[in-house]
XYZ file of C-alpha atoms in Angstrom:
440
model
C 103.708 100.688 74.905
C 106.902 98.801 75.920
C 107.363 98.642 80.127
C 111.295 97.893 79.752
C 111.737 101.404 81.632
C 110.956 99.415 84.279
C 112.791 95.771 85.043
C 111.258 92.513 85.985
C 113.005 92.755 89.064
C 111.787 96.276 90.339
C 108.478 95.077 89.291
C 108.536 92.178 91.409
C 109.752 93.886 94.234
C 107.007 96.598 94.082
C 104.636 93.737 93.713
C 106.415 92.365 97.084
C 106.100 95.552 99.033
C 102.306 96.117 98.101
C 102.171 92.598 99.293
C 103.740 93.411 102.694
C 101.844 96.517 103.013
C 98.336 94.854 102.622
C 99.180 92.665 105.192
C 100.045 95.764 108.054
C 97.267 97.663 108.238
C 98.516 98.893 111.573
C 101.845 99.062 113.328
C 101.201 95.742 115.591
C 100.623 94.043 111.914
C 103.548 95.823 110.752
C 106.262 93.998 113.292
C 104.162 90.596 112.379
C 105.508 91.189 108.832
C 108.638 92.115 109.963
C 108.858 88.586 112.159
C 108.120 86.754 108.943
C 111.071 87.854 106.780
C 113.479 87.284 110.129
C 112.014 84.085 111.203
C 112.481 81.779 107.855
C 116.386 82.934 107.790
C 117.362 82.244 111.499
C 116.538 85.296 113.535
C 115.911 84.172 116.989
C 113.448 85.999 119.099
C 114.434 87.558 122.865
C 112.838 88.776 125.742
C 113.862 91.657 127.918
C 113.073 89.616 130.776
C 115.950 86.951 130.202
C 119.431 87.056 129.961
C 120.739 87.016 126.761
C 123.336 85.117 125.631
C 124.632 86.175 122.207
C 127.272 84.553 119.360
C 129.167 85.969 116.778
C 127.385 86.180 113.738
C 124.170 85.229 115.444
C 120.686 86.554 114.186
C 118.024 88.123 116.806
C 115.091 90.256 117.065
C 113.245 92.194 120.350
C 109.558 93.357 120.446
C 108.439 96.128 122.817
C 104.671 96.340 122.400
C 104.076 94.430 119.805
C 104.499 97.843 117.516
C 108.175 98.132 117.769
C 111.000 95.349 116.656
C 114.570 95.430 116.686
C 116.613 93.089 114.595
C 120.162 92.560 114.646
C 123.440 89.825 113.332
C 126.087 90.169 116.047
C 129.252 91.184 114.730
C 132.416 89.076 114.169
C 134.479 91.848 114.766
C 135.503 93.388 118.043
C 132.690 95.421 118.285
C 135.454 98.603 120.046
C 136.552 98.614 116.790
C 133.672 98.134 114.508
C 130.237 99.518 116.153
C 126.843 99.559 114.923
C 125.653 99.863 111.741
C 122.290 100.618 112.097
C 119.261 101.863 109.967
C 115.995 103.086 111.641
C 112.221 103.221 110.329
C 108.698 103.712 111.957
C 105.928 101.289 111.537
C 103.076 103.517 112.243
C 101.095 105.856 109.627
C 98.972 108.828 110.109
C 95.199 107.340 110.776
C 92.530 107.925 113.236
C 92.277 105.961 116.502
C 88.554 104.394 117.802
C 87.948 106.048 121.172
C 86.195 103.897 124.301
C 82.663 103.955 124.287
C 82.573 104.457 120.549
C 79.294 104.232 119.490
C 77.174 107.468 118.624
C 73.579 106.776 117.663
C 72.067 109.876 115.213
C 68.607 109.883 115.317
C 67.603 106.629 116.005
C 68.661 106.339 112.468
C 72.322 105.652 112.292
C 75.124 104.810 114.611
C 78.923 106.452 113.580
C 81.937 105.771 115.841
C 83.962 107.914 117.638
C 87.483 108.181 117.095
C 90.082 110.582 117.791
C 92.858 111.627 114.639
C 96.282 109.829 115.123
C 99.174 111.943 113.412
C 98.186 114.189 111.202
C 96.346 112.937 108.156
C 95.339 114.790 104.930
C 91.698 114.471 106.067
C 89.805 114.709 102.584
C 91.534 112.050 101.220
C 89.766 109.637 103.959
C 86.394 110.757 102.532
C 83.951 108.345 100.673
C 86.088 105.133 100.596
C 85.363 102.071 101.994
C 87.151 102.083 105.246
C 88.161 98.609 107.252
C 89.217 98.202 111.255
C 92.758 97.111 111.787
C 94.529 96.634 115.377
C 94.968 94.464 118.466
C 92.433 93.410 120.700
C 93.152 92.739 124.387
C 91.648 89.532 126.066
C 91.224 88.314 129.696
C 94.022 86.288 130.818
C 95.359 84.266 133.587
C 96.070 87.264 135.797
C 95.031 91.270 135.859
C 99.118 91.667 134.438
C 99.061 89.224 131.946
C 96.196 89.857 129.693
C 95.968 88.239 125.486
C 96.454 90.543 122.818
C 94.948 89.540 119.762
C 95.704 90.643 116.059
C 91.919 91.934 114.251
C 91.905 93.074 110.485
C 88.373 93.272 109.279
C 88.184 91.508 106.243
C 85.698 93.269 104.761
C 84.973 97.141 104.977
C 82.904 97.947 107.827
C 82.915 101.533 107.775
C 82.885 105.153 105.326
C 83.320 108.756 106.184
C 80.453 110.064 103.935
C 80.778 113.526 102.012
C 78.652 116.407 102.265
C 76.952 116.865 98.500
C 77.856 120.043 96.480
C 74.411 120.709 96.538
C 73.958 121.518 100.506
C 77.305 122.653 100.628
C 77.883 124.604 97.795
C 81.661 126.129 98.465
C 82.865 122.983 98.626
C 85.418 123.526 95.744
C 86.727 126.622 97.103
C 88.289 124.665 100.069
C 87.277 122.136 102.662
C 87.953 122.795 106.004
C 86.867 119.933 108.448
C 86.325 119.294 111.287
C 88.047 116.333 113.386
C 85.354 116.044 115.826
C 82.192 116.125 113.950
C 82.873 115.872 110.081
C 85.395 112.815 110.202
C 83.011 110.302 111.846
C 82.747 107.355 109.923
C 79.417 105.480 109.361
C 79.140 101.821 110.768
C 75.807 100.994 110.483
C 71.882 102.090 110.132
C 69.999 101.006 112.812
C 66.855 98.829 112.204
C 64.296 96.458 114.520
C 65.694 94.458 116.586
C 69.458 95.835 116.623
C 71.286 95.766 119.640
C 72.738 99.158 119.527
C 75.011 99.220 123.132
C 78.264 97.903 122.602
C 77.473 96.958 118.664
C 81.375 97.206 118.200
C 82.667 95.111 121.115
C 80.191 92.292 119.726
C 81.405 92.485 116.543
C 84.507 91.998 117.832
C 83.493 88.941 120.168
C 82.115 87.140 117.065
C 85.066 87.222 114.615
C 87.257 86.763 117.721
C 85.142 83.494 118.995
C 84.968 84.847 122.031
C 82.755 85.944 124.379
C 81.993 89.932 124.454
C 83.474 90.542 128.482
C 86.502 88.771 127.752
C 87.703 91.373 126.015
C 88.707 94.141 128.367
C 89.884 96.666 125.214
C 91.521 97.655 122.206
C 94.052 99.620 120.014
C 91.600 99.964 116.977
C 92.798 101.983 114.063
C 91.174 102.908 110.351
C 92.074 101.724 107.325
C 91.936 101.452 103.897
C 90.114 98.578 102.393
C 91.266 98.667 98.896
C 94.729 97.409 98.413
C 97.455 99.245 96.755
C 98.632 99.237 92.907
C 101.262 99.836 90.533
C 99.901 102.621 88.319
C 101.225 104.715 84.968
C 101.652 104.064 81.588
C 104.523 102.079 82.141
C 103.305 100.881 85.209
C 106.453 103.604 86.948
C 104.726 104.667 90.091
C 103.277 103.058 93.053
C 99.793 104.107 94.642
C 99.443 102.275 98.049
C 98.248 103.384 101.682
C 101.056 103.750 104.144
C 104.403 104.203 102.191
C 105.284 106.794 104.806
C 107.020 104.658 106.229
C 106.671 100.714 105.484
C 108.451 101.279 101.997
C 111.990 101.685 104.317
C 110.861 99.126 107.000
C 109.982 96.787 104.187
C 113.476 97.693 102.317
C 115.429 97.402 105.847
C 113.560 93.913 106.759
C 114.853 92.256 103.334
C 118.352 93.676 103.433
C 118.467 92.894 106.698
C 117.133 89.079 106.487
C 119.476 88.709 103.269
C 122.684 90.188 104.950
C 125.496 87.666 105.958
C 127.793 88.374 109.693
C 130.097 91.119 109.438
C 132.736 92.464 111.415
C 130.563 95.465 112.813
C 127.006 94.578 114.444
C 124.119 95.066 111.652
C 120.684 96.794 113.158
C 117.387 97.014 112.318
C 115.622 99.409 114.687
C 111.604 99.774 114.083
C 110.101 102.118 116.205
C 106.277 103.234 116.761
C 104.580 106.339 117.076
C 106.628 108.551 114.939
C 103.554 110.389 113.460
C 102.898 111.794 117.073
C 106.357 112.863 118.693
C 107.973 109.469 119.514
C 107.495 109.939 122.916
C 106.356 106.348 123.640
C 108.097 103.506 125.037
C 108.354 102.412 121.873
C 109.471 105.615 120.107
C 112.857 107.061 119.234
C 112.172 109.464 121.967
C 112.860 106.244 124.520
C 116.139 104.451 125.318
C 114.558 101.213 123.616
C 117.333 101.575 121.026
C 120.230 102.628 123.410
C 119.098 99.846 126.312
C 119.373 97.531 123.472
C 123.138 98.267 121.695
C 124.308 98.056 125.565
C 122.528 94.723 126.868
C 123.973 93.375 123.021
C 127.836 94.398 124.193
C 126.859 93.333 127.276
C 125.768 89.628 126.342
C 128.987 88.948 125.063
C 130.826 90.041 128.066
C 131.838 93.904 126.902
C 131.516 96.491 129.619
C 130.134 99.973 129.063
C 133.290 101.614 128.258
C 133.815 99.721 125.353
C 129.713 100.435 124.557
C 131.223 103.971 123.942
C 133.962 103.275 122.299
C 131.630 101.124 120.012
C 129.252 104.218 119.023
C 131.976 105.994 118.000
C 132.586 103.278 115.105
C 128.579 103.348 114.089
C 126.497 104.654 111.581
C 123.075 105.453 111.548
C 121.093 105.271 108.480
C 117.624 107.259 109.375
C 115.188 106.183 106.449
C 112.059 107.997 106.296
C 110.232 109.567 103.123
C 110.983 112.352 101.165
C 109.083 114.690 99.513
C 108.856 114.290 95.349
C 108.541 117.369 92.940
C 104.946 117.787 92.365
C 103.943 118.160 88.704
C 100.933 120.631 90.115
C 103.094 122.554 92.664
C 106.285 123.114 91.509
C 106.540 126.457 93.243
C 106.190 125.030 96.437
C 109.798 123.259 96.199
C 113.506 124.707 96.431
C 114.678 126.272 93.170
C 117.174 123.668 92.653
C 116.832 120.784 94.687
C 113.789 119.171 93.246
C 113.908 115.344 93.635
C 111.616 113.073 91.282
C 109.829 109.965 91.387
C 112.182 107.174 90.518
C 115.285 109.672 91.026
C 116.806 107.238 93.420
C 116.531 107.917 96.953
C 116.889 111.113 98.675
C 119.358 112.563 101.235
C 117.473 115.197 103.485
C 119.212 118.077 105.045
C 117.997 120.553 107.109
C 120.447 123.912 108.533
C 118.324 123.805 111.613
C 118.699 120.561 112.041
C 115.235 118.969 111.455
C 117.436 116.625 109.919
C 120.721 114.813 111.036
C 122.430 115.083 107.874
C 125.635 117.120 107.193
C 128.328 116.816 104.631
C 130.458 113.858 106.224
C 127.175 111.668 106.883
C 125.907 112.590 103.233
C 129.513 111.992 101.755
C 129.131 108.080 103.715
C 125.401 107.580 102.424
C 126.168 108.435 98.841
C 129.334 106.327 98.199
C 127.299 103.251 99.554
C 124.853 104.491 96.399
C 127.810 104.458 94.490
C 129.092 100.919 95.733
C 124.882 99.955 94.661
C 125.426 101.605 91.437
C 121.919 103.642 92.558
C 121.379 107.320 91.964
C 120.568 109.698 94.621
C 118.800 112.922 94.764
C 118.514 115.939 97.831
C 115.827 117.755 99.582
C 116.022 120.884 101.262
C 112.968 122.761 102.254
C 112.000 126.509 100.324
C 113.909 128.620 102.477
C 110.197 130.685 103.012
C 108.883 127.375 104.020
C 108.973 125.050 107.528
C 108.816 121.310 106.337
C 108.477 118.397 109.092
C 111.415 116.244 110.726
C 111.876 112.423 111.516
C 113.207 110.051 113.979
C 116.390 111.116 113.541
C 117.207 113.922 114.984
C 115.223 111.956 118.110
C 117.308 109.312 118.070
C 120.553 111.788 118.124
C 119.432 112.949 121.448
C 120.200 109.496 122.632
C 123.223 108.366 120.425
C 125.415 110.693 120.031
C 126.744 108.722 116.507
C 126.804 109.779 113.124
C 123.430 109.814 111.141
C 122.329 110.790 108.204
C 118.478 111.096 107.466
C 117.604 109.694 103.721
C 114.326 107.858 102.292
C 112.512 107.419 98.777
C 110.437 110.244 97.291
C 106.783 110.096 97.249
C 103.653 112.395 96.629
C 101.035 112.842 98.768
C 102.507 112.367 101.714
C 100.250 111.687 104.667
C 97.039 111.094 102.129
C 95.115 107.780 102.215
C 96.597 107.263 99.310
C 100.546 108.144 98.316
C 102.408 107.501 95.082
C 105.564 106.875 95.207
C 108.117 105.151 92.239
C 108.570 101.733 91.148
C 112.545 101.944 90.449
C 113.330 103.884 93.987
C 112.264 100.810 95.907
C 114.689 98.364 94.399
C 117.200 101.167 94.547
C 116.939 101.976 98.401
C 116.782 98.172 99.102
C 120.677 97.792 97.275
C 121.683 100.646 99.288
C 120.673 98.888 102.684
C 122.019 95.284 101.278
C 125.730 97.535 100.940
C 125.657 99.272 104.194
C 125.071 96.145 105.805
C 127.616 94.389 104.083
C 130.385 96.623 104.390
C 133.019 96.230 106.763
């Protein structure tokens, strides 16, 4: 059957985002990726520690944690006159965290690890699938405040959360209700002769890290999947891939944001952590990071914090995180008339009670930079019956007061291992971003 429903181009660029997503299996991996589509086209990494010293037109990114990045080109305009244009995404996904002291031996005969759910994932879907550790690892250093943080991917699965069989558990099909504590343990390894069983984990660690095992004083280990993602369908339409909630916009926002060329308002990158938990991090929406930022760029070029405010009232924020997709099995579960599809074009969210930012002047900007794109678009509101779930949007409002409008790509799934998601929208959102940025 003929694939020319979908291009060479949107092909490639699924291909390219499957790429990025196997290589950030967590949010600290996630910024890494980031830093490689910044650093080959001139982005210049700060500190919060010095004193910047920005140009017109120059390119530069921040880090806060490791988990969090902002990129951004300085404006050639007066930036009183021309603002922000800014478009914000979170690196983290909903997973399950490895607590301290993780090892639980079960009858001599196993040992399972103890972790603690992060977000809130679909919890079947993690079932039965090989399962690898991804993370950063924190080493000794020259003093108690500046430790080493190390990047650790297993590259090979380490661990599985097993199933109970339909023949001890014989309800199974009439719903599945587990529990966090004891029924999402995963399986590391069966204990034989001779195993060391105390601190099996830290060990492992040690050796791939070529270290030694009290060097490292902890870690920020999450789970993962092992099997990387794929394009799927008969015409190869739809991608299945852990983690498009959200890396498909940070991916989209890192290339349109590397490929963009100095304009006269300020063009902004902002991804932030810890999303799937509240944002209320350091290096969430629910912090300043983003405000402190905007001011210290105005700042660098010798602006003073009237004309910071004068500035946000010439920005745009683009909030970009995923939308919900008719499903072909539910269709009752979605409003009778706005019913977005896979490769529909992406999706402006909108929400009376304000779970989104959108309203008709933000949606009226977002949809004529579709326009300028030549990319369809599609809405989502929520069955009036029904309380959906909200974004960093609305977070970020409560610190800039500047016009927003949440949007993102449609996907199914959402929050599974596993989501599916379409081939076209990806190119599509990507154009969108490439306009905003570009406009003046």
């Amino acid at each position: 059957m003929s694939t020319s429903y979908i291009t060479q181009a949107e092909q490639t660029f699924a291909q390219e985002l499957l790429d990025f997503i196997e290589d950030s299996p967590s949010s600290f991996h996630a910024v890494n990726s980031v830093k490689q589509f910044l650093v080959p086209q001139g982005f210049r990494e700060l500190t919060f520690d010095e004193k910047w010293s920005l140009i017109p037109g120059g390119k530069y990114f921040i880090t806060r944690n490791n988990s969090a990045l902002i990129a951004f080109i300085v404006g050639q305009g007066e930036p009183e006159n021309y603002g922000f244009h800014l478009i914000a995404a979170h690196t983290d996904s909903p997973s399950f965290r490895v607590k301290p002291l993780p090892e639980i031996l079960v009858e001599g005969h196993y040992l399972k690890l103890n972790i603690e759910t992060y977000g809130g994932p679909i919890l079947n879907t993690w079932l039965d699938r090989p399962l690898s550790l991804a993370g950063r690892i924190i080493l000794r250093g020259e003093s108690p405040f500046s430790p080493q943080t190390k990047l650790f991917h297993s590259e090979r699965p380490l661990l599985v959360v097993p199933n109970l069989a339909i023949h001890i558990n014989r309800k199974v099909n009439e719903g599945l209700e587990l529990n966090k504590q004891k029924d999402m343990l995963p399986l590391l390894t069966q204990v034989i002769e001779g195993l060391q069983k105390d601190g099996i984990l830290i060990r492992h660690l040690a050796e791939t890290l070529h270290c030694q095992p009290e060097d490292i004083l902890d870690f920020d280990l999450f789970l993962c999947e092992s099997e990387k993602g794929s394009c799927v369908g008969l015409q190869q339409e739809f991608i299945s891939s852990a983690r498009l909630d959200d890396l498909a916009m940070i991916h989209a926002g890192a290339w349109a944001i590397a490929k963009a060329k100095p304009s006269l308002a300020t063009s902004v990158l902002a991804c932030f952590d810890h999303e799937e938990c509240g944002s209320t991090s350091k290096q969430g929406a629910a912090s300043p990071l983003l405000s402190h930022v905007l001011e210290r760029i105005l700042l660098a070029q010798k602006k003073d914090r009237e004309t910071y405010f004068q500035a946000l009232e010439h920005s745009f924020l683009i909030s970009a995180d995923m939308a919900h997709a008719l499903h072909p099995n539910a269709v009752e579960k979605h409003d009778p008339m706005n019913r977005p599809i896979l490769n529909g074009g992406p999706v402006i969210k909108i929400s009376a009670n304000q779970s989104y930012t959108t309203d008709a002047e933000s949606a009226a900007i977002f949809t004529a930079f579709c326009k300028l794109a030549d990319v369809p678009f599609q809405t989502f509101v929520n069955r009036s019956d029904e309380r959906g779930g909200s974004t960093i949007g609305p977070i970020s409002s409560t610190h800039l007061d500047i016009r927003s409008v949440d949007i993102g790509n449609p996907v199914l799934a959402m929050h599974s291992i596993r989501e599916l998601g379409g081939v076209k929208d990806h190119l599509a959102i990507a154009k969108v971003f490439s306009e905003f940025y570009e406009s003046e």
